[in-house]
Amino acid sequence: MKTDDEGRAGLLYGIGAYGMWGLVPLFWPLLKPAGAIEILAHRMVWSLAFVGLALLALRRWGWVRELMSSPRKLGMITLAATVITVNWGLYIWSVNTGHVVEASLGYFINPLVTIALGVLVLKERLRPAQWAAVGVGFSAVLVLAIGYGRPPWISLTLAFSFAVYGLVKKKVNIGGLESLAAETAVQFLPALGYLIWLGTRGDLAFGAHGGGHTALLVATGVVTALPLICFGAAAIRVPLSTLGLLQYLAPTFQFLLGVVYFHEAMPAERWAGFSLVWLALTILTWDALRTARRSRIEVEAAKATAAAEAIEAAASEAGAPAPVPPARAGS
């Protein structure tokens, strides 16, 4: 019963995390007339404050000493902070300038870019279905480039920056909250310096448009950290394959918001490109589920074989004939 409850809780946490990431395009326009870079700076500053309070409440500070004693990890954290800064800043700018659909495409193609980086950087070997998905995804980018009259730079930059971010985080291997705290600590001084500079010029939106607007800028820390907390809670409760399926919720919500709420144009060539991306993701998901099922069957077969061998060994030691194991279905 406890396992079932944990699984249901994990599913709800996962839906909450990806749902919040999917609905965040509704939040950034509320921060106007603040510009995208000022919003980004507030996001960095207030995220550190929020995550710092959370870690203080949880008393999770042991990782700081280990991180500070490892120049390699510090370098990787700095790289992660740099690429996520690009990702956050471009995404905020995209939403507030009417490019929500193109931004959603970036997160649709992100799994394909992650696979490509695995081949190029980690020298991973792809299964045929994965190669097919990457090929279809590349065709989609070509179709969209022809339709736009230019490569979909917003989508590609978001996809590659987030894929590199994920790769770096995998190598650093520290918890979600801790990682966000370290990354925003790297971002904090440049962000605070930029806000102070804006203030000296009289261009700072913070505090100049009423208490409600000021509170919303402060809330960027909560908007950044809360989905990550939910994601961390989901990751330890549900299988990776389930998280892999849930990840498509965020760009799906973003796409629907772009089309239905923000009324962005969807000409035929854009539909064609998105359809190819969705086909690639379908192939990728089918292959992942098939591989996970095959691995599970192999693990269960190995356990059954080990149990039979243990029974046989025990019977041999006792001098009794070994019981005949029951036949498996399909044998």
PDB file of N, CA, C and O in Angstrom, residues 250-296:
ATOM      1  N   ALA A 250       5.123  19.738 -20.469  1.00  0.00           N
ATOM      2  CA  ALA A 250       5.495  21.154 -20.452  1.00  0.00           C
ATOM      3  C   ALA A 250       5.441  21.785 -21.849  1.00  0.00           C
ATOM      4  O   ALA A 250       4.744  22.797 -22.049  1.00  0.00           O
ATOM      5  N   PRO A 251       6.143  21.242 -22.865  1.00  0.00           N
ATOM      6  CA  PRO A 251       6.046  21.872 -24.179  1.00  0.00           C
ATOM      7  C   PRO A 251       4.663  21.774 -24.795  1.00  0.00           C
ATOM      8  O   PRO A 251       4.274  22.641 -25.594  1.00  0.00           O
ATOM      9  N   THR A 252       3.887  20.724 -24.435  1.00  0.00           N
ATOM     10  CA  THR A 252       2.516  20.624 -24.948  1.00  0.00           C
ATOM     11  C   THR A 252       1.672  21.766 -24.420  1.00  0.00           C
ATOM     12  O   THR A 252       0.930  22.423 -25.184  1.00  0.00           O
ATOM     13  N   PHE A 253       1.756  22.031 -23.113  1.00  0.00           N
ATOM     14  CA  PHE A 253       1.025  23.169 -22.537  1.00  0.00           C
ATOM     15  C   PHE A 253       1.486  24.488 -23.163  1.00  0.00           C
ATOM     16  O   PHE A 253       0.671  25.361 -23.476  1.00  0.00           O
ATOM     17  N   GLN A 254       2.800  24.624 -23.338  1.00  0.00           N
ATOM     18  CA  GLN A 254       3.331  25.857 -23.923  1.00  0.00           C
ATOM     19  C   GLN A 254       2.822  26.046 -25.352  1.00  0.00           C
ATOM     20  O   GLN A 254       2.434  27.148 -25.747  1.00  0.00           O
ATOM     21  N   PHE A 255       2.831  24.960 -26.121  1.00  0.00           N
ATOM     22  CA  PHE A 255       2.340  25.017 -27.500  1.00  0.00           C
ATOM     23  C   PHE A 255       0.868  25.428 -27.536  1.00  0.00           C
ATOM     24  O   PHE A 255       0.466  26.310 -28.315  1.00  0.00           O
ATOM     25  N   LEU A 256       0.055  24.791 -26.689  1.00  0.00           N
ATOM     26  CA  LEU A 256      -1.375  25.115 -26.666  1.00  0.00           C
ATOM     27  C   LEU A 256      -1.609  26.557 -26.242  1.00  0.00           C
ATOM     28  O   LEU A 256      -2.485  27.247 -26.799  1.00  0.00           O
ATOM     29  N   LEU A 257      -0.843  27.031 -25.267  1.00  0.00           N
ATOM     30  CA  LEU A 257      -0.975  28.430 -24.863  1.00  0.00           C
ATOM     31  C   LEU A 257      -0.617  29.364 -26.018  1.00  0.00           C
ATOM     32  O   LEU A 257      -1.295  30.373 -26.249  1.00  0.00           O
ATOM     33  N   GLY A 258       0.458  29.033 -26.739  1.00  0.00           N
ATOM     34  CA  GLY A 258       0.871  29.869 -27.857  1.00  0.00           C
ATOM     35  C   GLY A 258      -0.190  29.976 -28.931  1.00  0.00           C
ATOM     36  O   GLY A 258      -0.441  31.051 -29.476  1.00  0.00           O
ATOM     37  N   VAL A 259      -0.835  28.848 -29.231  1.00  0.00           N
ATOM     38  CA  VAL A 259      -1.824  28.819 -30.303  1.00  0.00           C
ATOM     39  C   VAL A 259      -3.180  29.345 -29.847  1.00  0.00           C
ATOM     40  O   VAL A 259      -3.801  30.184 -30.511  1.00  0.00           O
ATOM     41  N   VAL A 260      -3.647  28.845 -28.690  1.00  0.00           N
ATOM     42  CA  VAL A 260      -5.016  29.137 -28.250  1.00  0.00           C
ATOM     43  C   VAL A 260      -5.108  30.445 -27.476  1.00  0.00           C
ATOM     44  O   VAL A 260      -6.039  31.240 -27.684  1.00  0.00           O
ATOM     45  N   TYR A 261      -4.164  30.703 -26.577  1.00  0.00           N
ATOM     46  CA  TYR A 261      -4.247  31.881 -25.705  1.00  0.00           C
ATOM     47  C   TYR A 261      -3.576  33.106 -26.324  1.00  0.00           C
ATOM     48  O   TYR A 261      -4.148  34.202 -26.328  1.00  0.00           O
ATOM     49  N   PHE A 262      -2.353  32.919 -26.845  1.00  0.00           N
ATOM     50  CA  PHE A 262      -1.625  34.053 -27.413  1.00  0.00           C
ATOM     51  C   PHE A 262      -1.898  34.239 -28.909  1.00  0.00           C
ATOM     52  O   PHE A 262      -1.428  35.208 -29.497  1.00  0.00           O
ATOM     53  N   HIS A 263      -2.657  33.316 -29.498  1.00  0.00           N
ATOM     54  CA  HIS A 263      -3.092  33.419 -30.899  1.00  0.00           C
ATOM     55  C   HIS A 263      -1.923  33.606 -31.867  1.00  0.00           C
ATOM     56  O   HIS A 263      -1.995  34.430 -32.789  1.00  0.00           O
ATOM     57  N   GLU A 264      -0.869  32.824 -31.668  1.00  0.00           N
ATOM     58  CA  GLU A 264       0.253  32.896 -32.600  1.00  0.00           C
ATOM     59  C   GLU A 264      -0.076  32.117 -33.874  1.00  0.00           C
ATOM     60  O   GLU A 264      -0.821  31.140 -33.847  1.00  0.00           O
ATOM     61  N   ALA A 265       0.484  32.563 -34.985  1.00  0.00           N
ATOM     62  CA  ALA A 265       0.171  31.977 -36.288  1.00  0.00           C
ATOM     63  C   ALA A 265       0.736  30.563 -36.396  1.00  0.00           C
ATOM     64  O   ALA A 265       1.835  30.277 -35.915  1.00  0.00           O
ATOM     65  N   MET A 266      -0.030  29.681 -37.045  1.00  0.00           N
ATOM     66  CA  MET A 266       0.408  28.311 -37.303  1.00  0.00           C
ATOM     67  C   MET A 266       0.143  27.989 -38.772  1.00  0.00           C
ATOM     68  O   MET A 266      -0.802  27.263 -39.108  1.00  0.00           O
ATOM     69  N   PRO A 267       0.969  28.500 -39.683  1.00  0.00           N
ATOM     70  CA  PRO A 267       0.802  28.163 -41.102  1.00  0.00           C
ATOM     71  C   PRO A 267       1.082  26.683 -41.351  1.00  0.00           C
ATOM     72  O   PRO A 267       1.602  25.978 -40.479  1.00  0.00           O
ATOM     73  N   ALA A 268       0.764  26.232 -42.573  1.00  0.00           N
ATOM     74  CA  ALA A 268       0.852  24.804 -42.897  1.00  0.00           C
ATOM     75  C   ALA A 268       2.257  24.256 -42.688  1.00  0.00           C
ATOM     76  O   ALA A 268       2.430  23.136 -42.173  1.00  0.00           O
ATOM     77  N   GLU A 269       3.284  25.038 -43.083  1.00  0.00           N
ATOM     78  CA  GLU A 269       4.642  24.525 -42.953  1.00  0.00           C
ATOM     79  C   GLU A 269       5.049  24.351 -41.493  1.00  0.00           C
ATOM     80  O   GLU A 269       5.828  23.459 -41.147  1.00  0.00           O
ATOM     81  N   ARG A 270       4.502  25.196 -40.618  1.00  0.00           N
ATOM     82  CA  ARG A 270       4.808  25.034 -39.188  1.00  0.00           C
ATOM     83  C   ARG A 270       4.125  23.781 -38.645  1.00  0.00           C
ATOM     84  O   ARG A 270       4.724  23.034 -37.864  1.00  0.00           O
ATOM     85  N   TRP A 271       2.876  23.536 -39.053  1.00  0.00           N
ATOM     86  CA  TRP A 271       2.202  22.304 -38.652  1.00  0.00           C
ATOM     87  C   TRP A 271       2.974  21.084 -39.138  1.00  0.00           C
ATOM     88  O   TRP A 271       3.105  20.073 -38.430  1.00  0.00           O
ATOM     89  N   ALA A 272       3.489  21.164 -40.390  1.00  0.00           N
ATOM     90  CA  ALA A 272       4.253  20.042 -40.948  1.00  0.00           C
ATOM     91  C   ALA A 272       5.508  19.770 -40.113  1.00  0.00           C
ATOM     92  O   ALA A 272       5.822  18.614 -39.797  1.00  0.00           O
ATOM     93  N   GLY A 273       6.221  20.837 -39.755  1.00  0.00           N
ATOM     94  CA  GLY A 273       7.425  20.678 -38.947  1.00  0.00           C
ATOM     95  C   GLY A 273       7.126  20.103 -37.576  1.00  0.00           C
ATOM     96  O   GLY A 273       7.815  19.175 -37.109  1.00  0.00           O
ATOM     97  N   PHE A 274       6.096  20.626 -36.912  1.00  0.00           N
ATOM     98  CA  PHE A 274       5.730  20.119 -35.598  1.00  0.00           C
ATOM     99  C   PHE A 274       5.281  18.661 -35.684  1.00  0.00           C
ATOM    100  O   PHE A 274       5.584  17.853 -34.799  1.00  0.00           O
ATOM    101  N   SER A 275       4.559  18.312 -36.763  1.00  0.00           N
ATOM    102  CA  SER A 275       4.100  16.929 -36.922  1.00  0.00           C
ATOM    103  C   SER A 275       5.284  15.973 -37.021  1.00  0.00           C
ATOM    104  O   SER A 275       5.259  14.874 -36.456  1.00  0.00           O
ATOM    105  N   LEU A 276       6.324  16.389 -37.733  1.00  0.00           N
ATOM    106  CA  LEU A 276       7.527  15.555 -37.824  1.00  0.00           C
ATOM    107  C   LEU A 276       8.212  15.420 -36.464  1.00  0.00           C
ATOM    108  O   LEU A 276       8.705  14.345 -36.110  1.00  0.00           O
ATOM    109  N   VAL A 277       8.242  16.506 -35.706  1.00  0.00           N
ATOM    110  CA  VAL A 277       8.834  16.443 -34.361  1.00  0.00           C
ATOM    111  C   VAL A 277       8.042  15.477 -33.489  1.00  0.00           C
ATOM    112  O   VAL A 277       8.621  14.637 -32.769  1.00  0.00           O
ATOM    113  N   TRP A 278       6.723  15.573 -33.543  1.00  0.00           N
ATOM    114  CA  TRP A 278       5.892  14.674 -32.734  1.00  0.00           C
ATOM    115  C   TRP A 278       6.063  13.222 -33.175  1.00  0.00           C
ATOM    116  O   TRP A 278       6.034  12.316 -32.343  1.00  0.00           O
ATOM    117  N   LEU A 279       6.244  12.988 -34.492  1.00  0.00           N
ATOM    118  CA  LEU A 279       6.517  11.636 -34.970  1.00  0.00           C
ATOM    119  C   LEU A 279       7.837  11.119 -34.399  1.00  0.00           C
ATOM    120  O   LEU A 279       7.928   9.967 -33.937  1.00  0.00           O
ATOM    121  N   ALA A 280       8.855  11.969 -34.405  1.00  0.00           N
ATOM    122  CA  ALA A 280      10.158  11.578 -33.857  1.00  0.00           C
ATOM    123  C   ALA A 280      10.037  11.235 -32.374  1.00  0.00           C
ATOM    124  O   ALA A 280      10.611  10.239 -31.898  1.00  0.00           O
ATOM    125  N   LEU A 281       9.282  12.031 -31.634  1.00  0.00           N
ATOM    126  CA  LEU A 281       9.118  11.772 -30.203  1.00  0.00           C
ATOM    127  C   LEU A 281       8.311  10.498 -29.954  1.00  0.00           C
ATOM    128  O   LEU A 281       8.554   9.782 -28.975  1.00  0.00           O
ATOM    129  N   THR A 282       7.353  10.215 -30.828  1.00  0.00           N
ATOM    130  CA  THR A 282       6.590   8.968 -30.710  1.00  0.00           C
ATOM    131  C   THR A 282       7.501   7.763 -30.892  1.00  0.00           C
ATOM    132  O   THR A 282       7.434   6.785 -30.126  1.00  0.00           O
ATOM    133  N   ILE A 283       8.372   7.820 -31.911  1.00  0.00           N
ATOM    134  CA  ILE A 283       9.334   6.732 -32.140  1.00  0.00           C
ATOM    135  C   ILE A 283      10.250   6.575 -30.927  1.00  0.00           C
ATOM    136  O   ILE A 283      10.509   5.462 -30.454  1.00  0.00           O
ATOM    137  N   LEU A 284      10.730   7.707 -30.422  1.00  0.00           N
ATOM    138  CA  LEU A 284      11.650   7.687 -29.287  1.00  0.00           C
ATOM    139  C   LEU A 284      10.981   7.095 -28.050  1.00  0.00           C
ATOM    140  O   LEU A 284      11.571   6.267 -27.336  1.00  0.00           O
ATOM    141  N   THR A 285       9.740   7.495 -27.792  1.00  0.00           N
ATOM    142  CA  THR A 285       9.020   7.009 -26.618  1.00  0.00           C
ATOM    143  C   THR A 285       8.716   5.523 -26.745  1.00  0.00           C
ATOM    144  O   THR A 285       8.886   4.747 -25.788  1.00  0.00           O
ATOM    145  N   TRP A 286       8.273   5.100 -27.929  1.00  0.00           N
ATOM    146  CA  TRP A 286       7.994   3.676 -28.164  1.00  0.00           C
ATOM    147  C   TRP A 286       9.251   2.846 -27.934  1.00  0.00           C
ATOM    148  O   TRP A 286       9.213   1.797 -27.282  1.00  0.00           O
ATOM    149  N   ASP A 287      10.379   3.311 -28.445  1.00  0.00           N
ATOM    150  CA  ASP A 287      11.623   2.578 -28.276  1.00  0.00           C
ATOM    151  C   ASP A 287      12.042   2.514 -26.810  1.00  0.00           C
ATOM    152  O   ASP A 287      12.501   1.471 -26.327  1.00  0.00           O
ATOM    153  N   ALA A 288      11.874   3.626 -26.088  1.00  0.00           N
ATOM    154  CA  ALA A 288      12.249   3.657 -24.670  1.00  0.00           C
ATOM    155  C   ALA A 288      11.391   2.697 -23.852  1.00  0.00           C
ATOM    156  O   ALA A 288      11.894   1.965 -22.989  1.00  0.00           O
ATOM    157  N   LEU A 289      10.082   2.690 -24.119  1.00  0.00           N
ATOM    158  CA  LEU A 289       9.189   1.795 -23.382  1.00  0.00           C
ATOM    159  C   LEU A 289       9.489   0.337 -23.714  1.00  0.00           C
ATOM    160  O   LEU A 289       9.483  -0.534 -22.834  1.00  0.00           O
ATOM    161  N   ARG A 290       9.748   0.042 -25.000  1.00  0.00           N
ATOM    162  CA  ARG A 290      10.060  -1.328 -25.404  1.00  0.00           C
ATOM    163  C   ARG A 290      11.359  -1.800 -24.746  1.00  0.00           C
ATOM    164  O   ARG A 290      11.444  -2.925 -24.235  1.00  0.00           O
ATOM    165  N   THR A 291      12.359  -0.912 -24.722  1.00  0.00           N
ATOM    166  CA  THR A 291      13.643  -1.271 -24.119  1.00  0.00           C
ATOM    167  C   THR A 291      13.506  -1.480 -22.620  1.00  0.00           C
ATOM    168  O   THR A 291      14.084  -2.413 -22.052  1.00  0.00           O
ATOM    169  N   ALA A 292      12.718  -0.612 -21.963  1.00  0.00           N
ATOM    170  CA  ALA A 292      12.501  -0.757 -20.519  1.00  0.00           C
ATOM    171  C   ALA A 292      11.788  -2.071 -20.207  1.00  0.00           C
ATOM    172  O   ALA A 292      12.130  -2.771 -19.244  1.00  0.00           O
ATOM    173  N   ARG A 293      10.793  -2.432 -21.032  1.00  0.00           N
ATOM    174  CA  ARG A 293      10.061  -3.682 -20.815  1.00  0.00           C
ATOM    175  C   ARG A 293      10.984  -4.883 -21.020  1.00  0.00           C
ATOM    176  O   ARG A 293      10.961  -5.842 -20.233  1.00  0.00           O
ATOM    177  N   ARG A 294      11.802  -4.836 -22.062  1.00  0.00           N
ATOM    178  CA  ARG A 294      12.729  -5.936 -22.334  1.00  0.00           C
ATOM    179  C   ARG A 294      13.733  -6.091 -21.185  1.00  0.00           C
ATOM    180  O   ARG A 294      14.025  -7.206 -20.748  1.00  0.00           O
ATOM    181  N   SER A 295      14.230  -4.965 -20.681  1.00  0.00           N
ATOM    182  CA  SER A 295      15.181  -5.017 -19.567  1.00  0.00           C
ATOM    183  C   SER A 295      14.535  -5.599 -18.319  1.00  0.00           C
ATOM    184  O   SER A 295      15.156  -6.377 -17.586  1.00  0.00           O
ATOM    185  N   ARG A 296      13.268  -5.223 -18.081  1.00  0.00           N
ATOM    186  CA  ARG A 296      12.561  -5.735 -16.912  1.00  0.00           C
ATOM    187  C   ARG A 296      12.374  -7.250 -17.008  1.00  0.00           C
ATOM    188  O   ARG A 296      12.550  -7.979 -16.026  1.00  0.00           O
TER     189      ARG A 296
END
